[in-house]
C-alpha atoms as a printed R data frame, in Angstrom:
    type eleno elety resid chain resno       x       y       z
1   ATOM     1    CA   UNK     A     1  31.108   2.178   4.846
2   ATOM     2    CA   UNK     A     2  27.862   0.514   6.365
3   ATOM     3    CA   UNK     A     3  27.627  -2.016   3.915
4   ATOM     4    CA   UNK     A     4  26.159  -2.495   0.485
5   ATOM     5    CA   UNK     A     5  22.754  -1.555  -0.833
6   ATOM     6    CA   UNK     A     6  22.402  -5.482  -0.595
7   ATOM     7    CA   UNK     A     7  22.920  -5.611   2.887
8   ATOM     8    CA   UNK     A     8  21.029  -2.446   3.588
9   ATOM     9    CA   UNK     A     9  18.336  -4.152   1.429
10  ATOM    10    CA   UNK     A    10  18.351  -7.448   3.431
11  ATOM    11    CA   UNK     A    11  18.474  -5.393   6.639
12  ATOM    12    CA   UNK     A    12  15.259  -3.711   5.647
13  ATOM    13    CA   UNK     A    13  13.368  -6.912   4.641
14  ATOM    14    CA   UNK     A    14  14.372  -8.789   7.735
15  ATOM    15    CA   UNK     A    15  13.084  -5.361  10.005
16  ATOM    16    CA   UNK     A    16   9.680  -5.727   7.586
17  ATOM    17    CA   UNK     A    17   9.170  -9.145   8.348
18  ATOM    18    CA   UNK     A    18   9.600  -8.918  12.301
19  ATOM    19    CA   UNK     A    19   7.288  -5.971  12.207
20  ATOM    20    CA   UNK     A    20   4.586  -8.079  10.001
21  ATOM    21    CA   UNK     A    21   5.413 -11.394  12.397
22  ATOM    22    CA   UNK     A    22   4.787  -8.986  15.501
23  ATOM    23    CA   UNK     A    23   1.666  -7.186  14.121
24  ATOM    24    CA   UNK     A    24  -2.124  -7.820  14.820
25  ATOM    25    CA   UNK     A    25  -4.481  -7.839  11.806
26  ATOM    26    CA   UNK     A    26  -5.209  -4.300  11.760
27  ATOM    27    CA   UNK     A    27  -1.392  -3.315  12.427
28  ATOM    28    CA   UNK     A    28  -0.773  -5.096   9.140
29  ATOM    29    CA   UNK     A    29  -3.519  -3.682   6.964
30  ATOM    30    CA   UNK     A    30  -2.265   0.188   8.630
31  ATOM    31    CA   UNK     A    31   1.540  -0.856   7.241
32  ATOM    32    CA   UNK     A    32   0.267  -1.580   3.858
33  ATOM    33    CA   UNK     A    33  -1.347   1.696   3.660
34  ATOM    34    CA   UNK     A    34   1.462   3.107   4.539
35  ATOM    35    CA   UNK     A    35   3.672   1.400   1.646
36  ATOM    36    CA   UNK     A    36   0.811   2.867  -0.589
37  ATOM    37    CA   UNK     A    37   1.323   5.988   0.834
38  ATOM    38    CA   UNK     A    38   4.907   5.939   0.403
39  ATOM    39    CA   UNK     A    39   5.001   4.469  -3.280
40  ATOM    40    CA   UNK     A    40   2.516   7.097  -4.339
41  ATOM    41    CA   UNK     A    41   4.057  10.017  -2.453
42  ATOM    42    CA   UNK     A    42   7.132   8.978  -4.252
43  ATOM    43    CA   UNK     A    43   6.051   8.813  -7.443
44  ATOM    44    CA   UNK     A    44   5.465  12.495  -7.684
45  ATOM    45    CA   UNK     A    45   8.686  14.319  -7.797
46  ATOM    46    CA   UNK     A    46   9.070  11.606 -10.839
47  ATOM    47    CA   UNK     A    47   6.331  12.935 -12.742
48  ATOM    48    CA   UNK     A    48   7.570  16.317 -12.304
49  ATOM    49    CA   UNK     A    49  10.879  15.628 -13.601
50  ATOM    50    CA   UNK     A    50   9.326  13.398 -16.498
51  ATOM    51    CA   UNK     A    51  11.343  10.587 -15.115
52  ATOM    52    CA   UNK     A    52   8.852   7.806 -16.349
53  ATOM    53    CA   UNK     A    53  10.979   4.946 -15.868
54  ATOM    54    CA   UNK     A    54  10.893   5.897 -12.016
55  ATOM    55    CA   UNK     A    55   7.756   7.311 -11.814
56  ATOM    56    CA   UNK     A    56   6.502   4.047 -12.720
57  ATOM    57    CA   UNK     A    57   8.083   1.925 -10.821
58  ATOM    58    CA   UNK     A    58   6.651   3.597  -7.923
59  ATOM    59    CA   UNK     A    59   2.939   3.956  -9.441
60  ATOM    60    CA   UNK     A    60   3.320  -0.473 -10.013
61  ATOM    61    CA   UNK     A    61   4.161  -0.335  -6.215
62  ATOM    62    CA   UNK     A    62   1.269   1.516  -4.988
63  ATOM    63    CA   UNK     A    63  -1.117  -0.343  -7.593
64  ATOM    64    CA   UNK     A    64   0.340  -3.501  -6.528
65  ATOM    65    CA   UNK     A    65   0.133  -2.931  -2.728
66  ATOM    66    CA   UNK     A    66  -3.105  -1.898  -3.158
67  ATOM    67    CA   UNK     A    67  -4.688  -4.566  -5.364
68  ATOM    68    CA   UNK     A    68  -2.639  -7.284  -3.693
69  ATOM    69    CA   UNK     A    69  -2.215  -6.568  -0.085
70  ATOM    70    CA   UNK     A    70  -5.272  -3.989   0.443
71  ATOM    71    CA   UNK     A    71  -7.998  -5.640  -1.920
72  ATOM    72    CA   UNK     A    72  -6.975  -8.841  -1.444
73  ATOM    73    CA   UNK     A    73  -7.524  -9.040   2.221
74  ATOM    74    CA   UNK     A    74 -11.008  -7.908   2.182
75  ATOM    75    CA   UNK     A    75 -13.211 -10.336   3.329
76  ATOM    76    CA   UNK     A    76 -16.623 -10.078   2.008
77  ATOM    77    CA   UNK     A    77 -17.967 -12.420   4.253
78  ATOM    78    CA   UNK     A    78 -18.088 -10.450   7.123
79  ATOM    79    CA   UNK     A    79 -17.557  -7.026   5.428
80  ATOM    80    CA   UNK     A    80 -20.825  -7.040   3.601
81  ATOM    81    CA   UNK     A    81 -21.167  -3.277   2.058
82  ATOM    82    CA   UNK     A    82 -18.317  -1.841   3.712
83  ATOM    83    CA   UNK     A    83 -16.211  -4.551   1.996
84  ATOM    84    CA   UNK     A    84 -18.019  -4.139  -1.439
85  ATOM    85    CA   UNK     A    85 -17.448  -0.116  -0.795
86  ATOM    86    CA   UNK     A    86 -13.784  -0.852  -0.051
87  ATOM    87    CA   UNK     A    87 -13.276  -3.105  -2.886
88  ATOM    88    CA   UNK     A    88 -15.053  -0.226  -5.605
89  ATOM    89    CA   UNK     A    89 -12.452   2.420  -3.598
90  ATOM    90    CA   UNK     A    90  -9.403   0.564  -4.323
91  ATOM    91    CA   UNK     A    91 -10.312  -0.311  -7.867
92  ATOM    92    CA   UNK     A    92 -10.958   3.598  -8.153
93  ATOM    93    CA   UNK     A    93  -7.643   4.324  -6.628
94  ATOM    94    CA   UNK     A    94  -6.009   2.108  -9.058
95  ATOM    95    CA   UNK     A    95  -7.566   3.389 -11.861
96  ATOM    96    CA   UNK     A    96  -6.384   6.760 -10.495
97  ATOM    97    CA   UNK     A    97  -2.746   5.809 -10.461
98  ATOM    98    CA   UNK     A    98  -2.932   3.721 -14.077
99  ATOM    99    CA   UNK     A    99  -4.288   7.638 -15.697
100 ATOM   100    CA   UNK     A   100  -1.237   9.315 -13.378
101 ATOM   101    CA   UNK     A   101   1.389   6.954 -14.860
102 ATOM   102    CA   UNK     A   102  -0.210   7.495 -18.474
103 ATOM   103    CA   UNK     A   103  -0.628  11.164 -18.570
104 ATOM   104    CA   UNK     A   104   2.117  11.883 -16.405
105 ATOM   105    CA   UNK     A   105   0.060  14.037 -14.116
106 ATOM   106    CA   UNK     A   106   0.462  14.344 -10.136
107 ATOM   107    CA   UNK     A   107  -3.138  15.563  -9.501
108 ATOM   108    CA   UNK     A   108  -4.764  11.648  -9.467
109 ATOM   109    CA   UNK     A   109  -1.915  10.604  -7.159
110 ATOM   110    CA   UNK     A   110  -2.703  13.066  -4.671
111 ATOM   111    CA   UNK     A   111  -5.966  12.137  -4.493
112 ATOM   112    CA   UNK     A   112  -5.087   8.398  -3.601
113 ATOM   113    CA   UNK     A   113  -2.445   9.816  -0.981
114 ATOM   114    CA   UNK     A   114  -5.040  11.873   0.376
115 ATOM   115    CA   UNK     A   115  -7.870   9.208   0.203
116 ATOM   116    CA   UNK     A   116  -5.086   6.250   0.814
117 ATOM   117    CA   UNK     A   117  -4.527   8.720   4.094
118 ATOM   118    CA   UNK     A   118  -8.362   8.770   5.797
119 ATOM   119    CA   UNK     A   119  -8.467   5.280   5.079
120 ATOM   120    CA   UNK     A   120  -5.520   4.708   6.839
121 ATOM   121    CA   UNK     A   121  -6.585   6.684   9.948
122 ATOM   122    CA   UNK     A   122  -9.729   4.841  10.099
123 ATOM   123    CA   UNK     A   123  -7.796   1.832  10.414
124 ATOM   124    CA   UNK     A   124  -5.334   3.423  13.285
125 ATOM   125    CA   UNK     A   125  -8.875   4.489  15.261
126 ATOM   126    CA   UNK     A   126 -10.215   0.705  14.734
127 ATOM   127    CA   UNK     A   127  -6.534  -0.717  16.094
128 ATOM   128    CA   UNK     A   128  -7.188   1.118  19.412
129 ATOM   129    CA   UNK     A   129 -10.455   0.136  19.809
130 ATOM   130    CA   UNK     A   130 -11.063  -3.250  18.339
131 ATOM   131    CA   UNK     A   131  -7.633  -5.332  16.990
132 ATOM   132    CA   UNK     A   132  -8.442  -8.358  19.501
133 ATOM   133    CA   UNK     A   133 -11.706  -8.934  17.555
134 ATOM   134    CA   UNK     A   134 -10.480  -9.608  14.051
135 ATOM   135    CA   UNK     A   135  -7.502 -12.119  15.064
136 ATOM   136    CA   UNK     A   136  -8.841 -14.425  12.946
137 ATOM   137    CA   UNK     A   137  -7.747 -12.952  10.023
138 ATOM   138    CA   UNK     A   138  -4.192 -12.480  10.893
139 ATOM   139    CA   UNK     A   139  -2.658 -15.468   8.757
140 ATOM   140    CA   UNK     A   140  -4.796 -14.104   5.586
141 ATOM   141    CA   UNK     A   141  -3.697 -10.961   6.042
142 ATOM   142    CA   UNK     A   142   0.049 -11.813   6.719
143 ATOM   143    CA   UNK     A   143   0.169 -14.215   4.139
144 ATOM   144    CA   UNK     A   144  -0.935 -11.342   1.541
145 ATOM   145    CA   UNK     A   145   1.868  -8.416   3.533
146 ATOM   146    CA   UNK     A   146   4.671 -10.919   2.927
147 ATOM   147    CA   UNK     A   147   3.856 -11.536  -0.245
148 ATOM   148    CA   UNK     A   148   3.812  -8.250  -1.320
149 ATOM   149    CA   UNK     A   149   7.290  -7.186   0.802
150 ATOM   150    CA   UNK     A   150   9.217 -10.128  -0.892
151 ATOM   151    CA   UNK     A   151   8.305  -8.485  -4.215
152 ATOM   152    CA   UNK     A   152   9.294  -4.792  -3.620
């Protein structure tokens, strides 16, 4: 009635790209967290249903956001120990998602969602107090976010 799924997907892509274009670097990171949380949460019902294909697609999407969006956005030159810790945490979350996929268990996914949600909250707090300071990284973060969105 309102259009084909392809039209709807194209509309969503344009909407996401518009949001990316208008966002500051911190907002882009929050968008990546939102995507990873959504993909992870979306996998849980399919774990319960033993729908390996769909579960795997959502877990793969979450891993891609973590690895190609969040992890690649890390700036080791200015981030210091925090960047190193985030890198290790992103690797840990990826390993949990791989475990959840292989063993078809939801607990590791729930742990990833909890960690992502806590980190997202920290980035939201940063966006309220310090977004302007991070303006120099906008292009690199935007490239990673757009690259991810094009793959979804």
